[in-house]
Tab-separated table of C-alpha atoms in Angstrom:
chain	number	residue	atom	x	y	z
A	1	MET	CA	-37.925	33.759	-16.233
A	2	GLU	CA	-38.025	31.155	-13.438
A	3	LEU	CA	-36.901	28.602	-16.022
A	4	ILE	CA	-33.593	30.386	-16.613
A	5	GLY	CA	-31.892	27.709	-14.508
A	6	ILE	CA	-32.750	25.060	-17.101
A	7	LEU	CA	-31.277	27.243	-19.853
A	8	ILE	CA	-28.066	27.696	-17.849
A	9	ILE	CA	-27.769	23.933	-17.334
A	10	ILE	CA	-28.318	23.215	-21.047
A	11	ILE	CA	-25.745	25.785	-22.124
A	12	GLY	CA	-23.255	24.744	-19.427
A	13	PHE	CA	-23.466	21.062	-20.296
A	14	ALA	CA	-23.289	21.822	-24.029
A	15	LEU	CA	-20.070	23.798	-23.459
A	16	LYS	CA	-18.759	21.006	-21.184
A	17	LEU	CA	-18.235	23.352	-18.262
A	18	ASP	CA	-17.714	22.163	-14.686
A	19	THR	CA	-20.854	20.247	-13.700
A	20	ILE	CA	-21.051	21.370	-10.071
A	21	ALA	CA	-20.428	25.010	-10.993
A	22	VAL	CA	-23.147	24.884	-13.666
A	23	VAL	CA	-25.736	23.332	-11.335
A	24	VAL	CA	-24.999	25.718	-8.456
A	25	SER	CA	-25.062	28.714	-10.795
A	26	ALA	CA	-28.398	27.582	-12.215
A	27	GLY	CA	-29.812	27.194	-8.711
A	28	ILE	CA	-28.654	30.636	-7.599
A	29	ALA	CA	-29.932	32.289	-10.790
A	30	THR	CA	-33.333	30.619	-10.389
A	31	GLY	CA	-33.559	31.743	-6.765
A	32	LEU	CA	-32.685	35.341	-7.565
A	33	VAL	CA	-35.193	35.477	-10.433
A	34	ALA	CA	-37.834	34.109	-8.047
A	35	ASN	CA	-37.166	37.096	-5.707
A	36	MET	CA	-35.380	34.969	-3.091
A	37	SER	CA	-32.509	36.475	-1.146
A	38	ILE	CA	-29.045	34.993	-1.601
A	39	THR	CA	-29.286	33.553	1.918
A	40	GLU	CA	-32.588	31.832	1.175
A	41	THR	CA	-31.261	30.526	-2.117
A	42	LEU	CA	-28.126	29.019	-0.574
A	43	SER	CA	-30.168	27.599	2.295
A	44	THR	CA	-32.559	25.927	-0.166
A	45	LEU	CA	-29.663	24.482	-2.139
A	46	GLY	CA	-28.093	23.144	1.058
A	47	GLU	CA	-31.319	21.549	2.246
A	48	ALA	CA	-31.844	19.904	-1.150
A	49	PHE	CA	-28.349	18.478	-1.071
A	50	ILE	CA	-28.728	17.122	2.470
A	51	THR	CA	-32.107	15.589	1.650
A	52	ASN	CA	-30.770	13.814	-1.451
A	53	ARG	CA	-27.220	13.141	-0.294
A	54	THR	CA	-27.652	9.365	-0.578
A	55	THR	CA	-27.848	9.742	-4.363
A	56	CYS	CA	-24.216	10.827	-4.305
A	57	LEU	CA	-22.994	7.573	-2.734
A	58	PHE	CA	-22.395	6.057	-6.180
A	59	MET	CA	-19.550	8.565	-6.588
A	60	LEU	CA	-17.604	6.621	-3.935
A	61	THR	CA	-17.753	3.395	-5.948
A	62	VAL	CA	-15.007	4.154	-8.474
A	63	PRO	CA	-12.329	5.362	-5.986
A	64	ILE	CA	-13.083	2.501	-3.590
A	65	ILE	CA	-12.779	-0.105	-6.350
A	66	GLY	CA	-9.590	1.596	-7.514
A	67	LEU	CA	-8.101	1.401	-4.017
A	68	CYS	CA	-9.057	-2.265	-3.713
A	69	GLU	CA	-7.347	-3.079	-6.998
A	70	ARG	CA	-4.351	-0.941	-6.052
A	71	TYR	CA	-3.824	-3.066	-2.947
A	72	GLY	CA	-4.150	-6.425	-4.660
A	73	LEU	CA	-7.820	-7.399	-4.782
A	74	LYS	CA	-7.602	-8.472	-8.436
A	75	ALA	CA	-4.355	-10.393	-7.870
A	76	LYS	CA	-5.785	-12.195	-4.845
A	77	ALA	CA	-8.893	-13.171	-6.796
A	78	ILE	CA	-6.762	-14.671	-9.570
A	79	MET	CA	-4.565	-16.530	-7.062
A	80	LEU	CA	-7.636	-17.979	-5.364
A	81	ILE	CA	-9.115	-19.270	-8.615
A	82	LYS	CA	-5.804	-20.775	-9.759
A	83	LYS	CA	-5.897	-23.084	-6.741
A	84	ALA	CA	-9.161	-24.592	-7.985
A	85	SER	CA	-7.702	-26.461	-10.943
A	86	ASN	CA	-10.992	-28.094	-11.987
A	87	LEU	CA	-12.888	-24.809	-12.127
A	88	SER	CA	-13.305	-23.509	-15.675
A	89	THR	CA	-14.329	-20.057	-16.847
A	90	GLY	CA	-17.727	-21.308	-18.013
A	91	ILE	CA	-18.500	-23.081	-14.739
A	92	LEU	CA	-17.525	-20.017	-12.706
A	93	LEU	CA	-19.659	-17.648	-14.788
A	94	SER	CA	-22.620	-20.047	-14.782
A	95	GLY	CA	-22.398	-20.283	-11.002
A	96	TYR	CA	-22.256	-16.510	-10.635
A	97	THR	CA	-25.283	-16.047	-12.899
A	98	LEU	CA	-27.229	-18.598	-10.856
A	99	ILE	CA	-26.336	-16.820	-7.608
A	100	ARG	CA	-27.112	-13.412	-9.119
A	101	GLU	CA	-30.519	-14.533	-10.351
A	102	ALA	CA	-31.386	-16.314	-7.095
A	103	THR	CA	-30.481	-13.334	-4.927
A	104	ILE	CA	-32.222	-10.748	-7.094
A	105	ALA	CA	-35.290	-13.009	-7.123
A	106	MET	CA	-35.339	-12.645	-3.332
A	107	GLY	CA	-34.957	-8.869	-3.559
A	108	VAL	CA	-31.259	-8.867	-2.600
A	109	THR	CA	-28.858	-6.938	-4.830
A	110	LEU	CA	-25.217	-8.047	-4.764
A	111	GLY	CA	-23.977	-4.972	-6.569
A	112	GLY	CA	-23.421	-4.882	-10.284
A	113	HIS	CA	-20.702	-4.213	-12.827
A	114	PRO	CA	-18.597	-1.630	-10.958
A	115	GLN	CA	-18.995	-3.170	-7.493
A	116	PHE	CA	-18.787	-6.882	-8.273
A	117	VAL	CA	-18.066	-7.825	-11.895
A	118	ARG	CA	-15.138	-5.512	-12.620
A	119	PRO	CA	-13.094	-6.124	-9.453
A	120	LEU	CA	-13.980	-9.773	-8.739
A	121	VAL	CA	-15.952	-11.834	-11.264
A	122	SER	CA	-14.055	-10.825	-14.398
A	123	PRO	CA	-10.543	-11.311	-12.890
A	124	MET	CA	-11.590	-14.672	-11.455
A	125	ALA	CA	-12.975	-15.789	-14.839
A	126	GLU	CA	-9.749	-14.710	-16.526
A	127	GLY	CA	-7.711	-16.442	-13.820
A	128	ALA	CA	-9.583	-19.707	-14.343
A	129	ALA	CA	-8.674	-19.692	-18.043
A	130	ILE	CA	-5.066	-18.624	-17.412
A	131	ALA	CA	-4.640	-21.410	-14.853
A	132	LYS	CA	-5.650	-23.982	-17.484
A	133	TYR	CA	-4.071	-22.647	-20.649
A	134	GLY	CA	-1.411	-20.160	-19.630
A	135	GLU	CA	-1.174	-16.809	-21.408
A	136	LEU	CA	-4.296	-15.893	-23.378
A	137	ASP	CA	-4.721	-13.764	-26.476
A	138	GLU	CA	-6.108	-10.295	-25.895
A	139	GLU	CA	-9.230	-11.067	-27.929
A	140	ASP	CA	-10.018	-14.016	-25.659
A	141	LEU	CA	-9.487	-11.914	-22.538
A	142	ASP	CA	-11.920	-9.354	-23.955
A	143	LYS	CA	-14.405	-12.128	-24.689
A	144	ILE	CA	-14.169	-13.422	-21.109
A	145	ARG	CA	-14.748	-9.905	-19.794
A	146	ALA	CA	-17.788	-9.577	-22.051
A	147	TYR	CA	-19.126	-12.909	-20.808
A	148	SER	CA	-18.574	-11.765	-17.218
A	149	ALA	CA	-20.630	-8.633	-17.834
A	150	ALA	CA	-23.310	-10.669	-19.603
A	151	SER	CA	-23.497	-13.059	-16.645
A	152	ASP	CA	-24.494	-10.188	-14.393
A	153	ASN	CA	-26.942	-8.771	-16.938
A	154	ILE	CA	-28.703	-12.088	-17.508
A	155	GLY	CA	-28.968	-12.936	-13.817
A	156	ASN	CA	-30.287	-9.489	-12.964
A	157	PHE	CA	-32.668	-9.099	-15.921
A	158	TYR	CA	-34.362	-12.488	-15.708
A	159	GLY	CA	-34.340	-12.692	-11.926
A	160	GLN	CA	-35.794	-9.321	-10.975
A	161	ASN	CA	-39.331	-10.079	-12.160
A	162	ILE	CA	-39.441	-13.211	-10.004
A	163	PHE	CA	-39.498	-10.881	-6.989
A	164	MET	CA	-43.143	-9.850	-6.620
A	165	ALA	CA	-42.296	-6.454	-5.121
A	166	ASN	CA	-39.894	-5.529	-7.911
A	167	ALA	CA	-40.521	-2.184	-9.626
A	168	GLY	CA	-40.920	-3.900	-13.006
A	169	ILE	CA	-43.602	-6.259	-11.683
A	170	LEU	CA	-45.442	-3.383	-10.011
A	171	LEU	CA	-45.303	-1.379	-13.249
A	172	ILE	CA	-46.711	-4.296	-15.257
A	173	ALA	CA	-49.496	-4.829	-12.724
A	174	SER	CA	-50.455	-1.147	-12.632
A	175	THR	CA	-50.402	-0.915	-16.439
A	176	LEU	CA	-52.658	-3.946	-16.819
A	177	GLU	CA	-55.018	-2.597	-14.163
A	178	GLY	CA	-55.247	0.630	-16.120
A	179	LEU	CA	-56.374	-1.444	-19.091
A	180	GLY	CA	-59.064	-3.088	-16.992
A	181	MET	CA	-57.176	-6.333	-16.311
A	182	ASN	CA	-56.839	-7.100	-12.611
A	183	VAL	CA	-53.726	-9.177	-11.981
A	184	ASP	CA	-51.888	-10.151	-8.844
A	185	THR	CA	-48.141	-9.490	-8.599
A	186	LEU	CA	-47.646	-13.041	-7.306
A	187	GLN	CA	-49.199	-14.383	-10.506
A	188	LEU	CA	-46.807	-12.302	-12.592
A	189	ALA	CA	-43.852	-13.513	-10.537
A	190	LYS	CA	-44.883	-17.141	-11.060
A	191	VAL	CA	-44.995	-16.571	-14.830
A	192	ALA	CA	-41.457	-15.140	-14.697
A	193	ILE	CA	-40.017	-18.245	-12.974
A	194	PRO	CA	-39.911	-20.553	-16.042
A	195	VAL	CA	-38.455	-17.703	-18.106
A	196	GLY	CA	-35.685	-17.251	-15.533
A	197	VAL	CA	-34.977	-20.996	-15.462
A	198	LEU	CA	-34.815	-21.154	-19.252
A	199	ALA	CA	-32.428	-18.180	-19.310
A	200	ILE	CA	-30.092	-19.969	-16.888
A	201	ILE	CA	-30.140	-23.183	-18.962
A	202	LEU	CA	-29.357	-21.333	-22.200
A	203	TRP	CA	-26.596	-19.324	-20.535
A	204	VAL	CA	-24.994	-22.461	-19.077
A	205	CYS	CA	-24.957	-23.956	-22.585
A	206	GLN	CA	-23.367	-20.767	-23.917
A	207	ASN	CA	-20.683	-20.905	-21.233
A	208	ARG	CA	-20.006	-24.562	-22.032
A	209	LEU	CA	-19.417	-23.574	-25.649
A	210	LEU	CA	-16.981	-20.906	-24.473
A	211	ASP	CA	-15.043	-23.514	-22.475
A	212	ARG	CA	-14.903	-25.844	-25.471
A	213	LYS	CA	-13.674	-23.108	-27.802
A	214	LEU	CA	-10.927	-22.074	-25.384
A	215	LYS	CA	-9.889	-25.672	-24.805
A	216	LYS	CA	-9.800	-26.486	-28.507
A	217	LYS	CA	-7.791	-23.390	-29.356
A	218	TYR	CA	-5.162	-23.518	-26.629
A	219	MET	CA	-4.759	-27.285	-26.373
A	220	SER	CA	-4.152	-27.510	-30.118
A	221	ARG	CA	-1.674	-24.651	-29.855
A	222	LYS	CA	0.097	-26.389	-26.981
A	223	ASN	CA	0.244	-29.645	-28.948
A	224	ASN	CA	1.671	-27.854	-31.978
A	225	VAL	CA	4.376	-26.245	-29.854
A	226	GLY	CA	5.167	-29.604	-28.250
A	227	GLY	CA	5.328	-31.324	-31.646
A	228	ALA	CA	7.642	-28.649	-33.027
A	229	GLU	CA	10.026	-29.192	-30.154
């Protein structure tokens, strides 16, 4: 009967009921079934929330990013990039990936998609293309946004194992030790370095191809419009 809380959560989530109400109800039901008084149950729930309150900080991300965009963060990012006339979308994204990989390799996390890519990197990449070619097609804007997200993914994925205290490196080391193979986390990190370098080189080439495709498409379109006039 002590597992009734799990059943309540499953049913509540399946019926798409209010998440907080379902979790609190499950906690109270579990406490009562376990012969705890309502005071003890509420006290336990409160202590659990206070102990794990830092896990709720991610909930602040979306409204904060929304407020920043509401007061012109995206517009300012685009204006800043437009002043750098020689900066292309591919160069900007390659630079961000390099910075992302270098920082994560040192154990420093810049943020991620909601904190960094969505409000800053993606608008700046779009702004770099708009500054060069003017108005872009929606499919090209979507492609630039996808490349912006990929830049963060590649930098994070291939850079994290270069940091010897990363959870992935520790998991690999512990798994190999369980198989009777004693390895040092520093050795694993050294092996990850050439992989990270190769990932950067391939991604820079991919971004260069993106720049060439955009240039070919919009310069030819501009020439056709000019010739028609």
